PDB file of C-alpha atoms in Angstrom:
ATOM      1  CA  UNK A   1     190.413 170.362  84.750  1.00  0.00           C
ATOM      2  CA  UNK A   2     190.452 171.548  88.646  1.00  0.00           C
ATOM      3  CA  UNK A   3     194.099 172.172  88.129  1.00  0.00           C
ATOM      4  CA  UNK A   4     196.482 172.027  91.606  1.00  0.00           C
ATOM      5  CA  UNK A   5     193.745 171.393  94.326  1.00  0.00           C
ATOM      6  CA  UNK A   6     194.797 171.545  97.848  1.00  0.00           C
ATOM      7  CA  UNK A   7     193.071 170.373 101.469  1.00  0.00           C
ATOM      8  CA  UNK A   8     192.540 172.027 103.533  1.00  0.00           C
ATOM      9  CA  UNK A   9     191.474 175.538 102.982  1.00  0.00           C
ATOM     10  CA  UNK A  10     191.974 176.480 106.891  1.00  0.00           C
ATOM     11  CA  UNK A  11     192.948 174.536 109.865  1.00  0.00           C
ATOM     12  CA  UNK A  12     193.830 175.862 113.329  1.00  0.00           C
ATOM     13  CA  UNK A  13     196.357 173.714 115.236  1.00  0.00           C
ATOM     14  CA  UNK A  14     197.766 173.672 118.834  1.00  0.00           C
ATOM     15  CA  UNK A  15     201.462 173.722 119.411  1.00  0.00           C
ATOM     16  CA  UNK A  16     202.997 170.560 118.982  1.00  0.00           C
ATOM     17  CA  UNK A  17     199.523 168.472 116.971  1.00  0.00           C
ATOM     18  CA  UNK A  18     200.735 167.172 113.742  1.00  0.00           C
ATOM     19  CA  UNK A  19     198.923 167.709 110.461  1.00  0.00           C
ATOM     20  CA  UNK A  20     199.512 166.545 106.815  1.00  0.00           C
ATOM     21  CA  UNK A  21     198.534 169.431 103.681  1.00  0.00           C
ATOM     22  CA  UNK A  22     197.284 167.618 101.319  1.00  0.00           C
ATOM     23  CA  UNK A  23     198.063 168.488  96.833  1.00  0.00           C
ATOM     24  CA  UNK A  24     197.198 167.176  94.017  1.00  0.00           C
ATOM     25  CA  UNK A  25     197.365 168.012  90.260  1.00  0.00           C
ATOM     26  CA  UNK A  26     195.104 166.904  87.371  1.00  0.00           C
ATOM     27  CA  UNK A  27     197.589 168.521  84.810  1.00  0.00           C
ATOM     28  CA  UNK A  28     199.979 165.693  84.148  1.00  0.00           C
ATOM     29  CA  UNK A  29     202.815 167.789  85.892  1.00  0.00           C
ATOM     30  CA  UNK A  30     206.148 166.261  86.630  1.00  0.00           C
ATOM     31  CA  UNK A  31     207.069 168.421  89.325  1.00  0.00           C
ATOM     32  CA  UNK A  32     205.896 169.613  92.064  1.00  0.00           C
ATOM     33  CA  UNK A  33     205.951 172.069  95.150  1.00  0.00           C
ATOM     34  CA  UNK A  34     205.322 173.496  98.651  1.00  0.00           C
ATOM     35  CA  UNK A  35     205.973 176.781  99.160  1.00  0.00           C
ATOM     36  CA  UNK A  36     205.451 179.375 102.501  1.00  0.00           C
ATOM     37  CA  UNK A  37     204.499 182.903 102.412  1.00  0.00           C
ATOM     38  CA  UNK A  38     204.261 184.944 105.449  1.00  0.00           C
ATOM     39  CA  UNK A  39     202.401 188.541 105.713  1.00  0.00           C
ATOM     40  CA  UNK A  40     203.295 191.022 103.460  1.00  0.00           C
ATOM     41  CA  UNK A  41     206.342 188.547 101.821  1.00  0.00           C
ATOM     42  CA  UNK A  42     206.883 186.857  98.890  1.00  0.00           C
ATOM     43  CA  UNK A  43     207.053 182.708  98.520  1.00  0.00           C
ATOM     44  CA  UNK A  44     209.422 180.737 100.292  1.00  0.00           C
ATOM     45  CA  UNK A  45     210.577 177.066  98.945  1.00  0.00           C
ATOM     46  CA  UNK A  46     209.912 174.261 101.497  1.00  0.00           C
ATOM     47  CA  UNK A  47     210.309 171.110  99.424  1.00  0.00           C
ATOM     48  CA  UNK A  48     209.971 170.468  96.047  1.00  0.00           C
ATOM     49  CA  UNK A  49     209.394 166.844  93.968  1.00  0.00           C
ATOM     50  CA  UNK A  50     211.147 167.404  90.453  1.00  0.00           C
ATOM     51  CA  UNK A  51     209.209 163.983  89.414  1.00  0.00           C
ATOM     52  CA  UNK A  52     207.636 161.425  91.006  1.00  0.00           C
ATOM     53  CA  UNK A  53     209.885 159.104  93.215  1.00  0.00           C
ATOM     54  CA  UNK A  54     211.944 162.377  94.373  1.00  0.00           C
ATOM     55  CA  UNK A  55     212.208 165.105  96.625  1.00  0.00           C
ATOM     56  CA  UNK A  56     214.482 167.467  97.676  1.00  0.00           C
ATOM     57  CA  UNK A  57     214.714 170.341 100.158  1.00  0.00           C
ATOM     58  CA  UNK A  58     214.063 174.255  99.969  1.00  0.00           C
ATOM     59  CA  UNK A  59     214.834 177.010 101.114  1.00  0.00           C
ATOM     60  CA  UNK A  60     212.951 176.864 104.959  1.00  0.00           C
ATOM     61  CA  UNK A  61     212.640 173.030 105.109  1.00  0.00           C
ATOM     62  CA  UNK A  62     213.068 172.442 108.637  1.00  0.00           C
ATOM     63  CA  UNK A  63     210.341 171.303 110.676  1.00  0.00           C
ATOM     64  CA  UNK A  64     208.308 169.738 107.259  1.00  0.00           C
ATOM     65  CA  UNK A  65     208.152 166.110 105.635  1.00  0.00           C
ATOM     66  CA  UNK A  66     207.335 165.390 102.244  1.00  0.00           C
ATOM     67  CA  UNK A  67     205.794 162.571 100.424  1.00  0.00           C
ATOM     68  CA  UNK A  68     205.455 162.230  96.500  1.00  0.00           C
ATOM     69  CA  UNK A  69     202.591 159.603  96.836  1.00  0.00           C
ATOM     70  CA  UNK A  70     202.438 158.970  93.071  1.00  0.00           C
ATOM     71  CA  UNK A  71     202.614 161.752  90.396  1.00  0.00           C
ATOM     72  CA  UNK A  72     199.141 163.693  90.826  1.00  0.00           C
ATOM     73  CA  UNK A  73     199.765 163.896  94.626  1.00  0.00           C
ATOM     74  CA  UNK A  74     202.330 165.795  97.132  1.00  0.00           C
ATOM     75  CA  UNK A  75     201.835 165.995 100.940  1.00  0.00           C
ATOM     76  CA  UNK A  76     203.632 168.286 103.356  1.00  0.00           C
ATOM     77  CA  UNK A  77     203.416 167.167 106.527  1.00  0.00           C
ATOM     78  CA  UNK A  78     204.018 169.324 109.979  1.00  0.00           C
ATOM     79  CA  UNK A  79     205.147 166.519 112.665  1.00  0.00           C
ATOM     80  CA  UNK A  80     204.963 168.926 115.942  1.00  0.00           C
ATOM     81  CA  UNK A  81     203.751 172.569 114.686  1.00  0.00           C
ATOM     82  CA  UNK A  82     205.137 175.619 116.334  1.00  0.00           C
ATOM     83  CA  UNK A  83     203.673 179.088 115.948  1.00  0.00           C
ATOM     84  CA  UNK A  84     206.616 179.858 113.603  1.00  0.00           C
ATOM     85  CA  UNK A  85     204.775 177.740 111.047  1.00  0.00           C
ATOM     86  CA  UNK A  86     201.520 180.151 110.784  1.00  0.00           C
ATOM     87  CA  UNK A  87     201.502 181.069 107.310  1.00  0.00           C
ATOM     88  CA  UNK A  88     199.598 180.598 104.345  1.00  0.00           C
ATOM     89  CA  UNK A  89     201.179 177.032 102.385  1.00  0.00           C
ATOM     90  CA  UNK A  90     200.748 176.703  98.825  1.00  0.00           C
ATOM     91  CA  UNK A  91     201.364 173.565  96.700  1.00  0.00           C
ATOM     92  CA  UNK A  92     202.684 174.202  92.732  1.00  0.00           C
ATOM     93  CA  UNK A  93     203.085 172.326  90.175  1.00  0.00           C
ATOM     94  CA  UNK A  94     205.011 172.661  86.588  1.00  0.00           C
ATOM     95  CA  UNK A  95     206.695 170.688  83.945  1.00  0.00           C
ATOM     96  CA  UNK A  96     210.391 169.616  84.585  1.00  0.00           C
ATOM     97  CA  UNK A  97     212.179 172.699  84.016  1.00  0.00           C
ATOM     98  CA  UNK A  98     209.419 175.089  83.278  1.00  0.00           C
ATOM     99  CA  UNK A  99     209.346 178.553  85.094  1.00  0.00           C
ATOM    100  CA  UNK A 100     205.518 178.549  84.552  1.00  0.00           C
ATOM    101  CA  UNK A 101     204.258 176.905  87.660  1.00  0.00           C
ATOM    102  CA  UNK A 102     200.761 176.321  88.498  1.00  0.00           C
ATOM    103  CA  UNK A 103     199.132 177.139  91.987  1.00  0.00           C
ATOM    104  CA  UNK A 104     196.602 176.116  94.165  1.00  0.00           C
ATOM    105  CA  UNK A 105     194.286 178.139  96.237  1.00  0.00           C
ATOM    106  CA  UNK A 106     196.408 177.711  99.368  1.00  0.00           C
ATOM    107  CA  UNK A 107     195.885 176.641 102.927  1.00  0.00           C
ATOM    108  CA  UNK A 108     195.669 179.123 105.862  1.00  0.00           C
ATOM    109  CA  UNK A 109     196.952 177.845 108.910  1.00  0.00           C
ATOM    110  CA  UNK A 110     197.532 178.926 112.257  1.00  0.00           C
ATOM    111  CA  UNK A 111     199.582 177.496 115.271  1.00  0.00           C
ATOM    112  CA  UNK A 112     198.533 178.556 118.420  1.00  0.00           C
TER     113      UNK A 112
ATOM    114  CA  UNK B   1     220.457 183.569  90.851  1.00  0.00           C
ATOM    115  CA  UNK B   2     220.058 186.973  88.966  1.00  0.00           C
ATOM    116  CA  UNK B   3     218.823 189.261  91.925  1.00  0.00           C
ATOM    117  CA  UNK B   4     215.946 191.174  90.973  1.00  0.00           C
ATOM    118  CA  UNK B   5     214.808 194.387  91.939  1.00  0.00           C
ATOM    119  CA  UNK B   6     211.326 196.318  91.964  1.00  0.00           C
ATOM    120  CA  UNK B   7     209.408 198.731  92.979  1.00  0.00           C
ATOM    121  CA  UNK B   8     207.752 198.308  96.553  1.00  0.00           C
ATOM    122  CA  UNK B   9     204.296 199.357  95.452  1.00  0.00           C
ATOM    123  CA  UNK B  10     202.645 202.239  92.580  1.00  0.00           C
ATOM    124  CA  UNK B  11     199.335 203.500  92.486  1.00  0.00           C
ATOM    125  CA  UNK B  12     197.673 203.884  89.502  1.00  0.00           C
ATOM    126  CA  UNK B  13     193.726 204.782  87.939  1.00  0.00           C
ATOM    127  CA  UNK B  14     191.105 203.157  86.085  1.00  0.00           C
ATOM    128  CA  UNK B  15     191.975 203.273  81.928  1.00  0.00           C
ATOM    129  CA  UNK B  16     195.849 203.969  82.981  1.00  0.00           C
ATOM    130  CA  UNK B  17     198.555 202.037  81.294  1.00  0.00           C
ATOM    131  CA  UNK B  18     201.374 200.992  84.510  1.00  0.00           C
ATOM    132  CA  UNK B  19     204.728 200.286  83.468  1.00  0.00           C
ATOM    133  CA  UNK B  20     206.344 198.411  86.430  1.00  0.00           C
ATOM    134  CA  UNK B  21     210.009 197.656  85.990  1.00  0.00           C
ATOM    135  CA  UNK B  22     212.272 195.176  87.186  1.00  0.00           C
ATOM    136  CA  UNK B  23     216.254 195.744  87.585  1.00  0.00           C
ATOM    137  CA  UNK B  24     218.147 191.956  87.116  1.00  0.00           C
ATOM    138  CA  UNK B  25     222.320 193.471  86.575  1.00  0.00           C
ATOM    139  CA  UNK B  26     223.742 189.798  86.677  1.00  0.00           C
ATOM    140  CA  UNK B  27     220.840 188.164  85.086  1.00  0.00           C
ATOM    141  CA  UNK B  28     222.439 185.100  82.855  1.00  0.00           C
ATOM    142  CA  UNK B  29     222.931 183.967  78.941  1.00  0.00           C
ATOM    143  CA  UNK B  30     220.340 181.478  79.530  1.00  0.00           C
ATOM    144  CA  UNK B  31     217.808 183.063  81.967  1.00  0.00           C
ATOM    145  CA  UNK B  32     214.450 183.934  80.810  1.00  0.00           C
ATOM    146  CA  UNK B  33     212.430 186.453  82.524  1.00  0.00           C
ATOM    147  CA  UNK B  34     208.921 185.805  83.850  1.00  0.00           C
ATOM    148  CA  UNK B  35     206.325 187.600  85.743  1.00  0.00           C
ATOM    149  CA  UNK B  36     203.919 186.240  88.087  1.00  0.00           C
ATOM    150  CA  UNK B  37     200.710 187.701  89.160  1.00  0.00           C
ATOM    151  CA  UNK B  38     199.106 187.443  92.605  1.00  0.00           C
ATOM    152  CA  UNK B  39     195.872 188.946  94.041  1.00  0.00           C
ATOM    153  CA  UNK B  40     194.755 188.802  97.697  1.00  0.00           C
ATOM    154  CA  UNK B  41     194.000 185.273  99.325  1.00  0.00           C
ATOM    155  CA  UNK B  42     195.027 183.199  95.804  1.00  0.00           C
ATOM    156  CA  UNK B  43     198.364 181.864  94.845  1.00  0.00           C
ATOM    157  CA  UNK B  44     200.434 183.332  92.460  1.00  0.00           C
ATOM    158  CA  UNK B  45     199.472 182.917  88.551  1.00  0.00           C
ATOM    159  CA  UNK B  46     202.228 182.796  85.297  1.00  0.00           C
ATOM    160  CA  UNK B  47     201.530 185.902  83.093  1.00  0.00           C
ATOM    161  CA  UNK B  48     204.264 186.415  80.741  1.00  0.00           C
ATOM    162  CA  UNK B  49     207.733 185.321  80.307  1.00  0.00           C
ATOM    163  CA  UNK B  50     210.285 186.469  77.584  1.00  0.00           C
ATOM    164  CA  UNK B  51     213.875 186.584  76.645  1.00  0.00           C
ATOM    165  CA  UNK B  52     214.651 189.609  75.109  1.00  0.00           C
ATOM    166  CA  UNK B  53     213.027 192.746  72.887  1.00  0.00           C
ATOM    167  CA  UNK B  54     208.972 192.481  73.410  1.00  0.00           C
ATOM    168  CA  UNK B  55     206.613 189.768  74.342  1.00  0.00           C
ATOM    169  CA  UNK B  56     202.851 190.556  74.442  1.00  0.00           C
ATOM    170  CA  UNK B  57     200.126 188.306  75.161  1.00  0.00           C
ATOM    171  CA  UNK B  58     196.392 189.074  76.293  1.00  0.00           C
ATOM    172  CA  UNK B  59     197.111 190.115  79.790  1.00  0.00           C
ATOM    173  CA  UNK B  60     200.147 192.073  79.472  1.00  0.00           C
ATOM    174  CA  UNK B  61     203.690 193.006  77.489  1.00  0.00           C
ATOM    175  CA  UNK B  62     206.977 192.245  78.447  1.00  0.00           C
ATOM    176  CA  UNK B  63     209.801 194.884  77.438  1.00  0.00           C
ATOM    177  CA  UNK B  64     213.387 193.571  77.820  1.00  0.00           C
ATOM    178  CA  UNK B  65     216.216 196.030  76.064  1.00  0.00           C
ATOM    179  CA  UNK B  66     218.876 194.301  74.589  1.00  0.00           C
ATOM    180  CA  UNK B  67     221.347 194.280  77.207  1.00  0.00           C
ATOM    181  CA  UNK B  68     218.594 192.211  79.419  1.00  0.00           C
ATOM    182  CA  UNK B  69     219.960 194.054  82.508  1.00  0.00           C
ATOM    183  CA  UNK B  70     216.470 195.256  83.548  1.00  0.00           C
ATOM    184  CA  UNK B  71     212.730 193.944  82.130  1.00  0.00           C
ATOM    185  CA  UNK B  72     209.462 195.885  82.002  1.00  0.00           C
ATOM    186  CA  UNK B  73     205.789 194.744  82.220  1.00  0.00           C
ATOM    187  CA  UNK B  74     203.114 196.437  80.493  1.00  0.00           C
ATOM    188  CA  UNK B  75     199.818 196.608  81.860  1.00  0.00           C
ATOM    189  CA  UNK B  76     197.431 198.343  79.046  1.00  0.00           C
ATOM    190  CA  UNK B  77     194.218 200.370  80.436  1.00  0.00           C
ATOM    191  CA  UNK B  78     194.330 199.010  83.712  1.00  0.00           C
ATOM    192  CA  UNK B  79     191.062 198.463  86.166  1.00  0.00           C
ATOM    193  CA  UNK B  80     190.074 197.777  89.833  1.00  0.00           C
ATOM    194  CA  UNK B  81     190.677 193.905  89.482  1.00  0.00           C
ATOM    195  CA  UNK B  82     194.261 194.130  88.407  1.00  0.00           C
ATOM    196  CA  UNK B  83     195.144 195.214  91.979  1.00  0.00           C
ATOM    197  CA  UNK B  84     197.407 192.629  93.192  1.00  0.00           C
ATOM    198  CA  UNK B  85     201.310 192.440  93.700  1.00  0.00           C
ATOM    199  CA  UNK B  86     203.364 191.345  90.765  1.00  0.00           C
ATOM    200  CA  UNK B  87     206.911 189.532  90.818  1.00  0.00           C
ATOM    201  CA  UNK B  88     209.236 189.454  88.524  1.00  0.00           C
ATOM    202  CA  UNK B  89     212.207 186.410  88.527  1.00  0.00           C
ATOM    203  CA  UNK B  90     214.877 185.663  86.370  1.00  0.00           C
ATOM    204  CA  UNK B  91     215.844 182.556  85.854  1.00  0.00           C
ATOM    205  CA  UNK B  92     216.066 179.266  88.318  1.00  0.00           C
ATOM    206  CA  UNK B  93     217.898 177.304  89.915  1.00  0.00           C
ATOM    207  CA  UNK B  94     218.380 173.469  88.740  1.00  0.00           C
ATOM    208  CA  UNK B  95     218.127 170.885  91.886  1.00  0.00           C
ATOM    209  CA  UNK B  96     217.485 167.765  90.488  1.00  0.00           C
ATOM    210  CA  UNK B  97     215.588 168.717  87.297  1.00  0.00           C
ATOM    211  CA  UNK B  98     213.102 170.869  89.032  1.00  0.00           C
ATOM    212  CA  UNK B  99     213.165 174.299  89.568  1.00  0.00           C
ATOM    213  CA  UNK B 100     214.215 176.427  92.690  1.00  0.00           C
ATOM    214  CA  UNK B 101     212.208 179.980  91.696  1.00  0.00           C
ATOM    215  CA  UNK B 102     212.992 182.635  94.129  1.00  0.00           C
ATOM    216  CA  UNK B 103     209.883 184.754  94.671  1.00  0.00           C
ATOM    217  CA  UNK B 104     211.016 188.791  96.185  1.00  0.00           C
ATOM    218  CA  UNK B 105     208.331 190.721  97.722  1.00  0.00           C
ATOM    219  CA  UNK B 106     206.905 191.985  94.280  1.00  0.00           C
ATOM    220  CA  UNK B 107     205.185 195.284  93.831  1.00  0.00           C
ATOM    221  CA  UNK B 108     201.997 195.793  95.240  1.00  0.00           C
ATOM    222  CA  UNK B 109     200.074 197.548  92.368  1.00  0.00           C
ATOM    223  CA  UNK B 110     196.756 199.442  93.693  1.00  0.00           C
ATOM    224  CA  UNK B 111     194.082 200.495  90.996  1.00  0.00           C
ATOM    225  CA  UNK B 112     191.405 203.102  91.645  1.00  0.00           C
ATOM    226  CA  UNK B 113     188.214 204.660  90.444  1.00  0.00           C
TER     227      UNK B 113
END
């Protein structure tokens, strides 16, 4: 099993290109999630899909889209990226109320 | 949301056992405890969770006294790969069945020779 995969590993954008962070998860996981984390801080919620047909909003949301595109796959998309979005996005994934989430390998991005 | 609170960052050597503890005062009846583990340029990974008294699995041990205000995790003999930063949450929030973890800025744990 790869586990939560994401695509891609890096990507360098120009202020205001838009870009869709692609997820997906081979572990039969009902829910599923983006999170931020910024230098030297911890994770910060973006959007999360408790199970397929839903999503719902996080902590920093603003400025992201989501799509549940069926239950392996969750894509966070940045419609006009600002330099405010450089960070390093990770996409989780866990059982319906499970604390034990499962994380990809991230995706670096910049915003120029 | 119990807050939690940890140290910043400890130091430690090769063969060491680190003890990091984590302070959650208004944690609730039905929050568990759980500890995540991260190392440089990879997400975070689950290592233990518990409820109360001791949990222990391969990687580590989980000490919670019995009035669950505070939670420690045991790292036995520790070496240069279990530098990373550790957080510690307690409990989550429901939104629509899933969960709403809140991550703090963990302790950045630094092993050396």
């Amino acid at each position: 099993n790869a586990g939560v995969t994401q695509t891609p590993k890096f990507q360098v954008l120009k202020t205001g290109q838009s870009m869709t962070l692609q997820c997906a998860q081979d572990m039969n996981h009902n829910s599923m999630y983006w999170y931020r984390q910024d230098p030297g801080m911890g994770l910060r919620l973006i959007y999360y899909s408790a199970s397929e047909g839903t999503t719902d909003k996080g902590e920093v949301p603003n400025g992201y889209n989501v799509s549940r595109l069926n239950k392996r796959e969750f894509s966070l998309r940045l419609e006009s990226a600002a330099p405010s979005q450089t960070s390093v996005y990770f996409c989780a994934s866990s059982e319906i109320s499970d604390e034990r989430e499962f994380f990809g390998p991230g995706t670096r991005l910049t915003v120029l | 949301l119990a807050k939690t609170t940890q140290p910043i960052s400890m130091d430690s050597y090769e063969g060491q056992e680190v003890n990091i503890t984590c302070s959650h005062n208004n944690i609730a009846t039905n929050d568990y405890i759980t500890w995540y583990q991260q190392f440089p340029s990879q997400g975070p990974r689950f290592i233990i969770q518990g409820y109360k008294t001791k949990v222990t699995n391969e990687v580590a041990s989980l000490f919670i006294p019995a009035d669950r205000k505070s939670s420690t995790l045991s790292l036995p003999r520790v070496s240069l790969s279990d530098t990373a930063v550790y957080y510690c949450l307690v409990g989550y929030e429901m939104g629509g069945g899933g969960n709403k973890l809140t991550f703090g800025t963990g302790t950045q744990l630094k092993v050396e020779l």
